[in-house]
CSV table of C-alpha atoms and ligand atoms in Angstrom, one decimal:
chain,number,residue,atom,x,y,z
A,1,UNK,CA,113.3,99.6,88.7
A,2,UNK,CA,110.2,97.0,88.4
A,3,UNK,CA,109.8,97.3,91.9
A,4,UNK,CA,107.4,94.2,92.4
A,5,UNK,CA,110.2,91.7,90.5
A,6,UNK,CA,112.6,93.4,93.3
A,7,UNK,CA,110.3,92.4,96.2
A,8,UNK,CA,109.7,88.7,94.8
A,9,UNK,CA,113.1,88.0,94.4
A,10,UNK,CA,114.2,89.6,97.8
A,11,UNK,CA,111.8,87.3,99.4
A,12,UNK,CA,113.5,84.4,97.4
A,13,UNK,CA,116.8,85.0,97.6
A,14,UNK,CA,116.4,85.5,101.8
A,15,UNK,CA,114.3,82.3,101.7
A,16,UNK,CA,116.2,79.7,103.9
A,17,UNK,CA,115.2,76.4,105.2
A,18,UNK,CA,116.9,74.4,108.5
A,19,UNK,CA,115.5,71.2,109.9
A,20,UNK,CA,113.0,71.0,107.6
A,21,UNK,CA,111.6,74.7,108.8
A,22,UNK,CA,111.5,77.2,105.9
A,23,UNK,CA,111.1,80.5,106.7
A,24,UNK,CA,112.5,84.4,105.3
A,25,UNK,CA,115.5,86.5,107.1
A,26,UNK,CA,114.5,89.9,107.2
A,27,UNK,CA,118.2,90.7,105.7
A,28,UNK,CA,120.8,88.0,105.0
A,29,UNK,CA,123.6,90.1,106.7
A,30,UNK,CA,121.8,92.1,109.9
A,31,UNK,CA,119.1,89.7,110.8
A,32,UNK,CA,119.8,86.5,109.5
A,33,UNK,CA,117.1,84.7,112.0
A,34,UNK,CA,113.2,84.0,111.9
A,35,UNK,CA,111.1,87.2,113.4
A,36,UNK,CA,107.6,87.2,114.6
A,37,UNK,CA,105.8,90.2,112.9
A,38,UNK,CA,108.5,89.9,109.7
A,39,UNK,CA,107.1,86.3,109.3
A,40,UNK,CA,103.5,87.6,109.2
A,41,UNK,CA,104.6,90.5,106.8
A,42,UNK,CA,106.3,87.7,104.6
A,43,UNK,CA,103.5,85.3,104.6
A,44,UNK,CA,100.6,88.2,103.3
A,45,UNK,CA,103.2,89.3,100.7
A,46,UNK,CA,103.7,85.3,99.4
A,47,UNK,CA,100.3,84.8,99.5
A,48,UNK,CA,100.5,86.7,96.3
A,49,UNK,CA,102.6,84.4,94.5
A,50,UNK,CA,103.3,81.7,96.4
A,51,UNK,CA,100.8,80.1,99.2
A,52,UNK,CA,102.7,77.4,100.2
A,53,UNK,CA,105.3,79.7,101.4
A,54,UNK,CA,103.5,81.4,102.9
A,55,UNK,CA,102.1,78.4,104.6
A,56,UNK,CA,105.6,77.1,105.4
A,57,UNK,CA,106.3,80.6,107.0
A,58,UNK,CA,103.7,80.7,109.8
A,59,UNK,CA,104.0,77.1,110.7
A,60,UNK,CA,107.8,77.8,111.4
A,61,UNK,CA,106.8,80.9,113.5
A,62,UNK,CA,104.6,78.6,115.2
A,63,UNK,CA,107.0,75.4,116.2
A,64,UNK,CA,108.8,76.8,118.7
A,65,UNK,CA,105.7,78.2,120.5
A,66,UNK,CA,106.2,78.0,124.9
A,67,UNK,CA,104.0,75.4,126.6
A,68,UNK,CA,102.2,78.6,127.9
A,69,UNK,CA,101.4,79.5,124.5
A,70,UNK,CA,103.9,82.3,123.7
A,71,UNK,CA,105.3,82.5,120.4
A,72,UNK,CA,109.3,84.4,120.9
A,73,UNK,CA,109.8,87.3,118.1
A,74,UNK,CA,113.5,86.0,117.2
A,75,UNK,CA,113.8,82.0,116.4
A,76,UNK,CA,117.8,81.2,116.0
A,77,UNK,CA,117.5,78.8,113.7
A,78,UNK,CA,121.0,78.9,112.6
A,79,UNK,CA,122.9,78.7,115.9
A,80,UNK,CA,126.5,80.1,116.6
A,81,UNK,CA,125.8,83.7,116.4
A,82,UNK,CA,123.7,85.6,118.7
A,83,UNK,CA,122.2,88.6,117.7
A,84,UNK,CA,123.1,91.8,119.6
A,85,UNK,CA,122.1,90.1,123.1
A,86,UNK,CA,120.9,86.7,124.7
A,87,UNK,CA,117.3,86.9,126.0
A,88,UNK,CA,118.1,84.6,128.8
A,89,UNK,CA,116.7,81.5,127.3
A,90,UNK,CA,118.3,79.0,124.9
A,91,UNK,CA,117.1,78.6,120.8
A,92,UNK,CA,114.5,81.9,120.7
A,93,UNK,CA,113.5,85.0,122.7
A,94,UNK,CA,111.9,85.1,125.5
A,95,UNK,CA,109.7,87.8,124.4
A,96,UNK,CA,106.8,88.0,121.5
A,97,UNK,CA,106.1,91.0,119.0
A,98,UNK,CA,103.2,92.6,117.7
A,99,UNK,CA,100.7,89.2,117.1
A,100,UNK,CA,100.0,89.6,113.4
A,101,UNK,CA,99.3,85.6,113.5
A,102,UNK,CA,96.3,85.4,112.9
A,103,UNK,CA,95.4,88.2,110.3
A,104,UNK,CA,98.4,86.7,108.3
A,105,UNK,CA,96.5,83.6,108.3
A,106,UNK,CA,93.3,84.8,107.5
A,107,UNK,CA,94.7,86.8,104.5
A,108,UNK,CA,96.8,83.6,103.3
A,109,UNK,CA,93.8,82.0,103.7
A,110,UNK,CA,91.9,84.5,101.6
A,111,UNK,CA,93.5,84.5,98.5
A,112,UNK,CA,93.8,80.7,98.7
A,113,UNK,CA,91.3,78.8,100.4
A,114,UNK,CA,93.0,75.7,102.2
A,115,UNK,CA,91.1,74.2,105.5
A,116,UNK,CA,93.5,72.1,106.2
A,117,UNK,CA,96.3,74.3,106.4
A,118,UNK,CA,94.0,76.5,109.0
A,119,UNK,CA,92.6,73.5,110.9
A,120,UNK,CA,96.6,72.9,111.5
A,121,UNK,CA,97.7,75.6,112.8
A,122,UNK,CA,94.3,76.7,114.4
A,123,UNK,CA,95.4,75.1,118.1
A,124,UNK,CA,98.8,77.3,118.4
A,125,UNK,CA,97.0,80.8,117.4
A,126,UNK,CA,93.8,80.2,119.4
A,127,UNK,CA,96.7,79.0,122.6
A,128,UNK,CA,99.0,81.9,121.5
A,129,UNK,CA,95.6,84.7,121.9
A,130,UNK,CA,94.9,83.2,125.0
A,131,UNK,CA,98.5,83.7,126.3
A,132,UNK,CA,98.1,87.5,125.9
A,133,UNK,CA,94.4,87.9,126.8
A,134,UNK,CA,95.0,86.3,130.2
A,135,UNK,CA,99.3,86.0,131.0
A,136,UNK,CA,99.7,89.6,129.8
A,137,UNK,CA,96.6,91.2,131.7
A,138,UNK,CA,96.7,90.0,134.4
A,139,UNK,CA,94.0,92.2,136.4
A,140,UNK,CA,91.5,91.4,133.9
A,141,UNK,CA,91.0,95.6,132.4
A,142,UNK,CA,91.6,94.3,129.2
A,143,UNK,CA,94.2,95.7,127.8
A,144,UNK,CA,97.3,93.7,126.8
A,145,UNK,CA,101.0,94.8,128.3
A,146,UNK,CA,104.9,94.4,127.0
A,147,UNK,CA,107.4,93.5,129.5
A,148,UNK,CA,109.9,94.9,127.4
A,149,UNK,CA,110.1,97.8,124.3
A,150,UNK,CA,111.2,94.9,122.3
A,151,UNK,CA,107.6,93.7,121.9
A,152,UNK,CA,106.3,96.5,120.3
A,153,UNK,CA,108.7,96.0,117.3
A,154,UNK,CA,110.0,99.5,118.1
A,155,UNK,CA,112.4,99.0,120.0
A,156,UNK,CA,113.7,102.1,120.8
A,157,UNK,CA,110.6,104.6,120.3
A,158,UNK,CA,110.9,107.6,122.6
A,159,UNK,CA,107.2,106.1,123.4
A,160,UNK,CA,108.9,104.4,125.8
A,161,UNK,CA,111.7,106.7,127.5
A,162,UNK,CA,109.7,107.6,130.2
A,163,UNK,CA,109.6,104.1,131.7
A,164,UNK,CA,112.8,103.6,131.0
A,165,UNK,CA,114.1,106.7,132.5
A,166,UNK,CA,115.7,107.3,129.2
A,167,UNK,CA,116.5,111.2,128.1
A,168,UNK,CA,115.2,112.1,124.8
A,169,UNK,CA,118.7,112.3,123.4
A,170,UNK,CA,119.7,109.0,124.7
A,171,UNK,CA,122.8,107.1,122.4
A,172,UNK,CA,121.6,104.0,120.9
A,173,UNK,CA,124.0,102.2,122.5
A,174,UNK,CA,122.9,103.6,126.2
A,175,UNK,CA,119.3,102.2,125.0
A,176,UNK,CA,120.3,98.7,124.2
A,177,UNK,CA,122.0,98.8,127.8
A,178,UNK,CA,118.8,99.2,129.4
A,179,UNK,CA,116.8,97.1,127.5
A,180,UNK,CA,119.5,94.1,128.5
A,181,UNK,CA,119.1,95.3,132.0
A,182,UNK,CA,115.2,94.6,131.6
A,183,UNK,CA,116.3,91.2,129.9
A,184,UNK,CA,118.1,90.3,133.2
A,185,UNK,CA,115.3,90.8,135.1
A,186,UNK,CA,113.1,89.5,133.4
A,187,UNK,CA,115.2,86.6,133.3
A,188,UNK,CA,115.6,87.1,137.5
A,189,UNK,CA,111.8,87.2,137.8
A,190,UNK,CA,111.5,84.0,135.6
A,191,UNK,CA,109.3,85.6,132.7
A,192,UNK,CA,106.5,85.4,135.3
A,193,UNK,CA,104.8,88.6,133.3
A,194,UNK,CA,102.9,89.4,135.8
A,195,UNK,CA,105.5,89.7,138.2
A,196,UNK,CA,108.0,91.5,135.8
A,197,UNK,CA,105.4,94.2,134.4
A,198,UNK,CA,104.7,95.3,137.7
A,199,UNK,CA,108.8,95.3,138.8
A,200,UNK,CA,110.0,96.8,136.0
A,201,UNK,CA,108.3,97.4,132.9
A,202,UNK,CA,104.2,97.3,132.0
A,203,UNK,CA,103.2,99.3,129.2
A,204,UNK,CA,100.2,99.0,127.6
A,205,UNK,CA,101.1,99.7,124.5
A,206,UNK,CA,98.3,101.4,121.3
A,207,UNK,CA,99.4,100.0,118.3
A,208,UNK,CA,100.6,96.4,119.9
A,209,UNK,CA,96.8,96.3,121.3
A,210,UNK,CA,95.1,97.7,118.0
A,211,UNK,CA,97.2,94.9,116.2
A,212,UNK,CA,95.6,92.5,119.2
A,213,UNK,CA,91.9,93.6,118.3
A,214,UNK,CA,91.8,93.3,114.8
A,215,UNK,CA,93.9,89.7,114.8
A,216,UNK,CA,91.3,88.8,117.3
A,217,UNK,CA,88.9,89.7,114.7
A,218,UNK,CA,90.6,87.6,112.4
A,219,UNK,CA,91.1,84.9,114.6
A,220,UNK,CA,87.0,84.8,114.8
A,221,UNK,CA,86.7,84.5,111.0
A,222,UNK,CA,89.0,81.7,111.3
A,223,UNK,CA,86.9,80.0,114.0
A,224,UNK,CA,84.2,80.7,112.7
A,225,UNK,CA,85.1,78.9,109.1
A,226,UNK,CA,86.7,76.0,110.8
A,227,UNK,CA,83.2,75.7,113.4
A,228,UNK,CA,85.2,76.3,116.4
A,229,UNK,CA,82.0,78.2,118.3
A,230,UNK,CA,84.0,78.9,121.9
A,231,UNK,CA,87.3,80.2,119.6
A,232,UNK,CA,85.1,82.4,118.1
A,233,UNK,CA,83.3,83.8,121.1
A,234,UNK,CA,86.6,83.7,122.8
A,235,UNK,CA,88.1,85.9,119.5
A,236,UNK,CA,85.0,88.5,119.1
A,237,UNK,CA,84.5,88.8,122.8
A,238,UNK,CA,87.6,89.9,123.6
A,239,UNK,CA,88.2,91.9,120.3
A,240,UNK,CA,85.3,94.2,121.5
A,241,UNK,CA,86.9,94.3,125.4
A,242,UNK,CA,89.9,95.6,124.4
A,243,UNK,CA,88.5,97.9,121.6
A,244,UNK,CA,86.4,99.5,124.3
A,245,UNK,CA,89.7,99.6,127.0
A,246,UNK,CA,91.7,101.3,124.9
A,247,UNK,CA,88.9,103.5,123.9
A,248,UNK,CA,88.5,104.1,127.9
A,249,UNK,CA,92.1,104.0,128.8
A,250,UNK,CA,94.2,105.1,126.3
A,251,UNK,CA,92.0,107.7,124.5
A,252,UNK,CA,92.6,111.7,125.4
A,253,UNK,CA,92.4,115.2,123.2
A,254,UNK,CA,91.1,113.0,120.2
A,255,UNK,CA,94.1,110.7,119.9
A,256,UNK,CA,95.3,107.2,121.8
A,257,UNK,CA,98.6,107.3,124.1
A,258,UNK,CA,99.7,104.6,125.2
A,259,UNK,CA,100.3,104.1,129.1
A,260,UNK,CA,102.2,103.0,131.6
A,261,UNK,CA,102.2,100.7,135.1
A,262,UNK,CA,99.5,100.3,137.0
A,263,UNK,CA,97.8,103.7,137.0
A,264,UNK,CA,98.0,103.7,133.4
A,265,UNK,CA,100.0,107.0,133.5
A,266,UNK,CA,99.7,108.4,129.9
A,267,UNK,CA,103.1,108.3,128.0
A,268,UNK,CA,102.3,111.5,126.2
A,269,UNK,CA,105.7,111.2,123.4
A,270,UNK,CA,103.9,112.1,119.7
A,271,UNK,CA,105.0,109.1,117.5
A,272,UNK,CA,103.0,107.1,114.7
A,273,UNK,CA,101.0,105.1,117.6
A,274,UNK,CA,98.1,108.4,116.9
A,275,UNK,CA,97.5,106.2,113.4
A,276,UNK,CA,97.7,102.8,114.4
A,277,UNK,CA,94.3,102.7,115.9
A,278,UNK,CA,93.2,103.1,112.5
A,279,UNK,CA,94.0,100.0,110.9
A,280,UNK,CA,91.0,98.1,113.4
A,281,UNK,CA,88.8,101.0,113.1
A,282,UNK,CA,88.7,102.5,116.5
A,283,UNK,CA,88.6,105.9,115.8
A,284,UNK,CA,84.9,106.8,114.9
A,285,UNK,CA,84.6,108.6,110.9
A,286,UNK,CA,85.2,112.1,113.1
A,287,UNK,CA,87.7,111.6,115.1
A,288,UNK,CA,89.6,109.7,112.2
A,289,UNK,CA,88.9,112.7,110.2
A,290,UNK,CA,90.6,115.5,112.8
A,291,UNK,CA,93.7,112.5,113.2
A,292,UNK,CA,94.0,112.4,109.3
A,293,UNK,CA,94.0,116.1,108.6
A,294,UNK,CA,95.5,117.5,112.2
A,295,UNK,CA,98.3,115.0,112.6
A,296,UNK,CA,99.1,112.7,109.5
A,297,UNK,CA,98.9,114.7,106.6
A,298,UNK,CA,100.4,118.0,108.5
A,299,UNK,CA,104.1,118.8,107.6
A,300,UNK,CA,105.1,120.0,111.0
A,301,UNK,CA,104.4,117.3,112.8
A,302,UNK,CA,104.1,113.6,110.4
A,303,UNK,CA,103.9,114.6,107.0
A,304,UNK,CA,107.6,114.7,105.6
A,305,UNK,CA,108.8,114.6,102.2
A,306,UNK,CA,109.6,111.2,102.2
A,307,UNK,CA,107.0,109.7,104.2
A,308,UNK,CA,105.3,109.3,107.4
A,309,UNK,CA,107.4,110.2,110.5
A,310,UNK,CA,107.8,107.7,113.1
A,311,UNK,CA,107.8,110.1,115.4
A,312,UNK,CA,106.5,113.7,115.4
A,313,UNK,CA,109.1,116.4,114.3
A,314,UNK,CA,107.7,119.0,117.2
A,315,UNK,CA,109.3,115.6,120.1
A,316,UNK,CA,112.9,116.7,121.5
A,317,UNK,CA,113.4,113.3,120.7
A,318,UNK,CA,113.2,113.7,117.2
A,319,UNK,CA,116.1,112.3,115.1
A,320,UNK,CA,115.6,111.9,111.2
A,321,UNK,CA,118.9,110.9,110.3
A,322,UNK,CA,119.2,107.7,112.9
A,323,UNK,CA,122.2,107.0,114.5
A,324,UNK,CA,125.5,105.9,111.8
A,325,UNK,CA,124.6,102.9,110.5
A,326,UNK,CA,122.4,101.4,112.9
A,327,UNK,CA,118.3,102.0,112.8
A,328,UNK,CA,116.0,104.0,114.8
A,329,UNK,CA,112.4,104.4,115.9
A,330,UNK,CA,113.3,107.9,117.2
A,331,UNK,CA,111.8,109.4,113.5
A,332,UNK,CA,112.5,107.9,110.7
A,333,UNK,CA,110.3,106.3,108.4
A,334,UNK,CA,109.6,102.4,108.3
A,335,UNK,CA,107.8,100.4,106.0
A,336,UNK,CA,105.6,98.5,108.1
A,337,UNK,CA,103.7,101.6,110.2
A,338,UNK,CA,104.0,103.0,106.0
A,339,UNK,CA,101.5,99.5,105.4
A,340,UNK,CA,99.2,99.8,108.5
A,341,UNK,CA,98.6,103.5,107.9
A,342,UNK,CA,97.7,102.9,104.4
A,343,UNK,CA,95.6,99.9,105.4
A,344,UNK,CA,94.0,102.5,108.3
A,345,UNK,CA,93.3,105.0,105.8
A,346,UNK,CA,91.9,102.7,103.0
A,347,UNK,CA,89.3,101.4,105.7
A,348,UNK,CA,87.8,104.5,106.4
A,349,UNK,CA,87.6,105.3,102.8
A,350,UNK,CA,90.9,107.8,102.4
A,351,UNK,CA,91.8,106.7,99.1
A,352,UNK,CA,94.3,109.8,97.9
A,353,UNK,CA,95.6,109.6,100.9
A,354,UNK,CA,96.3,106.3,101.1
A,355,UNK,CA,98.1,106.0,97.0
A,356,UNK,CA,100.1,108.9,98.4
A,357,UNK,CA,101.5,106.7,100.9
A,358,UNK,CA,102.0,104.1,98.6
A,359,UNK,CA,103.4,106.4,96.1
A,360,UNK,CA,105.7,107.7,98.8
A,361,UNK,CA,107.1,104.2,99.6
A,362,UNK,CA,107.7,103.1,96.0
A,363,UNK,CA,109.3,106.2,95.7
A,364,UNK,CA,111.7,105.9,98.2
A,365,UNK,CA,113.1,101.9,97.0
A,366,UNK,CA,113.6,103.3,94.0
A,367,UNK,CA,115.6,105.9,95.4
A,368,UNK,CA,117.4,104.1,98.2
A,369,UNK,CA,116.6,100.1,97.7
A,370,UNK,CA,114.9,97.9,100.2
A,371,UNK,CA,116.6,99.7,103.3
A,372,UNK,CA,115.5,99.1,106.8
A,373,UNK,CA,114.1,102.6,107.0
A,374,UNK,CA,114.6,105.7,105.7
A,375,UNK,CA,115.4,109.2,106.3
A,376,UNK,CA,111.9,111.3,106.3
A,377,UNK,CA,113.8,114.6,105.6
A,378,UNK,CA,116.3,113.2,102.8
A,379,UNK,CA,114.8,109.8,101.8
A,380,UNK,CA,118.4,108.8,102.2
A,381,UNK,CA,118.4,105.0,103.5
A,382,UNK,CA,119.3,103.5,107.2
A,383,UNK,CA,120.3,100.9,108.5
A,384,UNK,CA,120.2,97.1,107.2
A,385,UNK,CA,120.3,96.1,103.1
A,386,UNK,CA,118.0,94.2,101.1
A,387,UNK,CA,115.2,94.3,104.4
A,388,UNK,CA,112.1,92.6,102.9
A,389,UNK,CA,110.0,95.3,104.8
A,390,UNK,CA,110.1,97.1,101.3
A,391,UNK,CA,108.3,94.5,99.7
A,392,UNK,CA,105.0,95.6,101.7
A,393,UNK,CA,104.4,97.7,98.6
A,394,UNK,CA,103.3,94.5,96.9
A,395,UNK,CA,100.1,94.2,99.5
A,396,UNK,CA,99.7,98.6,99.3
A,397,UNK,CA,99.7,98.1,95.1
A,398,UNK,CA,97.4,95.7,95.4
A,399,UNK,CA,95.2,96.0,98.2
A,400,UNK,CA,94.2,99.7,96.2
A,401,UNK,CA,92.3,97.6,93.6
A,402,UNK,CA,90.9,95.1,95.5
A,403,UNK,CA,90.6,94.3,98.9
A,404,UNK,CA,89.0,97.0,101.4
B,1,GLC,C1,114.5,95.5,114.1
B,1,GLC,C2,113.1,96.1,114.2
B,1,GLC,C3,112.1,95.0,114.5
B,1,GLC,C4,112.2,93.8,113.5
B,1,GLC,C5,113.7,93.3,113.5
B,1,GLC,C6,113.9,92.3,112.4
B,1,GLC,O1,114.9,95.0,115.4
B,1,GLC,O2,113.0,97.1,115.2
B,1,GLC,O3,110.8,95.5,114.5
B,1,GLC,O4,111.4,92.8,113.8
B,1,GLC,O5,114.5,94.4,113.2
B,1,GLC,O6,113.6,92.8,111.1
C-alpha cells in the first residue's frame, strides 16, 4: 500500500465544504462534523500538499469562536443529526479540545510563508489563549483545567475515573452517561467554568497543558513575526508559567500526573500522559531519559507489539481490545499520542526510537487501514473507517528528515 497516496486521498475524499466553510470529517460515516484538534491535525498534514487547505481548515475552526473567546471541539456544520449527545447549546459544543491552534498555524505557516493569512486569523488565537489562561484558571496558579473529559480528546481515559467516580471496569455506555450528566450541569451552571470546575469537574489535565505551553510558544513566534509585542509577552510569559506549574504541581517519582479539584489531588492512573510532557520539552535530558527507557520503551507497561499503549498494561483498567465496535482510551493505541510521542522523542534527540514509532504506525495501516485506533496486543483495528488520524504518518515520514 503507498501509504502517503492513502493519506492524501483520505483527506480529499472527507473534504467537505458548507456555507462557504471548508473543512475535513474525521470519518465520513462516525464523525461526519468539524473537530477542534482533528482540524489542527488536518491542517499540518495539508500544509504538505496543499496550503490553502490548510488555511481554509483553521479559519473554519475559528468562525464559530464564543464572544468569550472559546473555540467548541465539535462544529455541526451539517445540521439534522446530532452526534451521540447535545452539549446544551445550539450549532457547536459547548466545550474546547486540546488547543493545537496555534502550532497548526505556525507549522502551516512554516512551510509556506503567507502574512496575511496569519495577520487574519491572529485576533481569534491570541482571544482563544486568553480564554484559557484566565476563564480556565481561575485562581491565577497557572495551570489550565477541563470541565469535562471531553476536552482532553480522551474522552474516556481511566485518567479520569476517579473524578468521575467511575470503576475501572466501567461499560462504555455507563461512561457516556456520566459525561451527559456533567453536560447537564454544566449546562445548569451556565458554562460559568469557574463555577462548574469547582461543582463538578476540574482537572488539570498534563498533556492538555503541555499542548497549552508549547502552542503558547507558537503563538509567540507568530507574534512576534506579525510585531504584536504584548501577544508575544502575553504568549512567552505564560508558556514559561505553566511550564514551571506543572513542573511544581503535577511532577512526582520522575513522571507528571495530572490532578484534580482544588487540592490538586494527584490522579495517579498510568496512561500515555507520562510522554506528553515531552513534546514541549519539560522533562530535563535525565528525567526524559529514565521516562524513555523505564516506561515507553518497556513491554510490561507501554511498549506493545503494535504500538504505544494508551494506557499502561499493569492499570486494572486496562482494556486492549475496546469495547465491540465503539473506541476507547482505556488502552489501545491512537495515532495522535503515536505523533506527539514521536515529535517528544525526536526533540530530545531519540531518533531510533522515534522511526520505530513511525515504523510501528505505518505498520499497522497497512495492516488494518486508517482505523480510529488499534489494538496494541493484535494490531487488529477499532472503531470508526477511513479516520484521517492515520494520515499523521505523513508529518512522522517527514518530520525524520527535516524539521527537529
Ligand atoms: C473521538 C476522539 C476525539 C476526536 C473525535 C473525532 O471522540 O476521542 O479525540 O476528536 O473522535 O475524531
Amino acid at each position: 500500500m503507498d501509504i502517503a497516496r492513502e493519506a492524501q486521498k483520505l483527506l480529499e475524499e472527507n473534504r467537505r465544504t458548507t456555507d462557504g466553510h471548508q473543512y475535513t470529517v474525521p470519518s465520513k460515516e462516525h464523525y461526519p462534523y468539524q473537530w477542534l484538534w482533528d482540524s489542527c491535525f488536518h491542517a499540518i498534514i495539508l500544509a504538505q500538499f496543499d496550503p490553502e487547505s490548510a488555511h481554509a481548515e483553521l479559519r473554519s475552526l475559528l468562525s464559530k469562536q464564543f464572544k468569550n473567546g472559546m473555540v467548541p471541539h465539535i462544529i455541526y456544520w451539517a445540521p439534522g443529526i446530532l452526534h451521540l449527545f447535545s452539549w446544551g447549546v445550539e450549532g457547536t459544543s459547548s466545550l474546547t479540545q486540546p488547543p493545537m491552534i496555534a502550532y497548526a498555524a505556525w507549522e502551516v505557516h512554516r512551510r509556506s510563508p503567507d502574512q496575511v493569512f496569519l495577520e487574519s486569523i491572529y485576533p481569534a488565537l491570541l482571544s482563544y489563549y486568553r480564554f484559557l489562561i484566565e476563564k480556565r484558571d481561575p485562581r491565577d496558579h497557572h495551570l489550565v483545567g477541563i470541565i469535562n473529559p471531553d476536552e482532553s480528546g480522551e474522552d474516556n481515559s481511566p485518567r479520569f475515573d476517579a473524578p468521575l467516580s467511575a470503576a475501572h471496569d466501567i461499560s462504555s455506555h455507563d461512561h457516556l452517561e456520566l459525561r451527559k450528566k456533567l453536560i447537564d450541569a454544566n449546562t445548569a451552571c451556565k458554562f460559568d467554568a469557574e463555577l462548574c470546575m469547582r461543582n463538578y469537574f476540574w482537572v488539570k489535565d498534563v498533556p492538555f497543558n503541555t499542548i497549552l505551553v508549547e502552542n503558547l510558544r507558537a503563538l509567540g513566534h507568530i507574534a512576534s513575526f506579525l510585531k504584536h509585542g504584548d501577544g508575544e509577552h502575553f504568549a512567552n510569559l505564560h508558556a514559561e508559567l505553566v511550564a514551571n506549574a506543572m513542573h511544581e504541581f503535577l511532577f512526582a517519582d520522575g513522571l507528571y500526573w495530572s490532578a484534580s479539584g482544588i487540592d490538586y489531588s494527584p490522579l495517579r492512573v498510568a496512561t500515555w500522559g507520562h510522554f506528553a510532557p515531552l513534546f514541549a520539552g519539560l522533562y530535563t535530558p535525565e528525567e526524559a531519559e529514565r521516562v524513555v527507557h523505564t516506561q515507553l520503551l518497556d513491554p510490561e507497561t507501554f511498549y506493545a507489539p503494535f504500538g504505544i499503549r494508551t494506557v499502561s498494561k499493569q492499570e486494572r483498567a486496562y482494556r486492549p481490545e475496546g469495547y465491540g465496535n465503539g473506541f476507547s482510551w482505556r488502552g489501545p493505541v491512537w495515532m495522535a499520542p503515536h505523533w506527539f510521542i514521536y515529535r517528544g522523542l525526536l526533540r530530545y534527540g531519540y531518533k531510533k526510537e522515534a522511526a520505530e514509532i513511525c515504523a510501528k504506525s505505518v505498520a499497522l495501516l497497512e495492516r488494518s487501514g486508517f482505523r480510529e485506533c488499534f489494538n496494541p496486543e493484535t494490531g487488529e483495528g477499532q472503531g470508526a473507517h477511513g479516520f484521517t488520524w492515520g494520515a499523521l504518518v505523513l508529518d512522522m515520514l517527514d518530520a525524520s528528515g527535516t524539521s527537529q
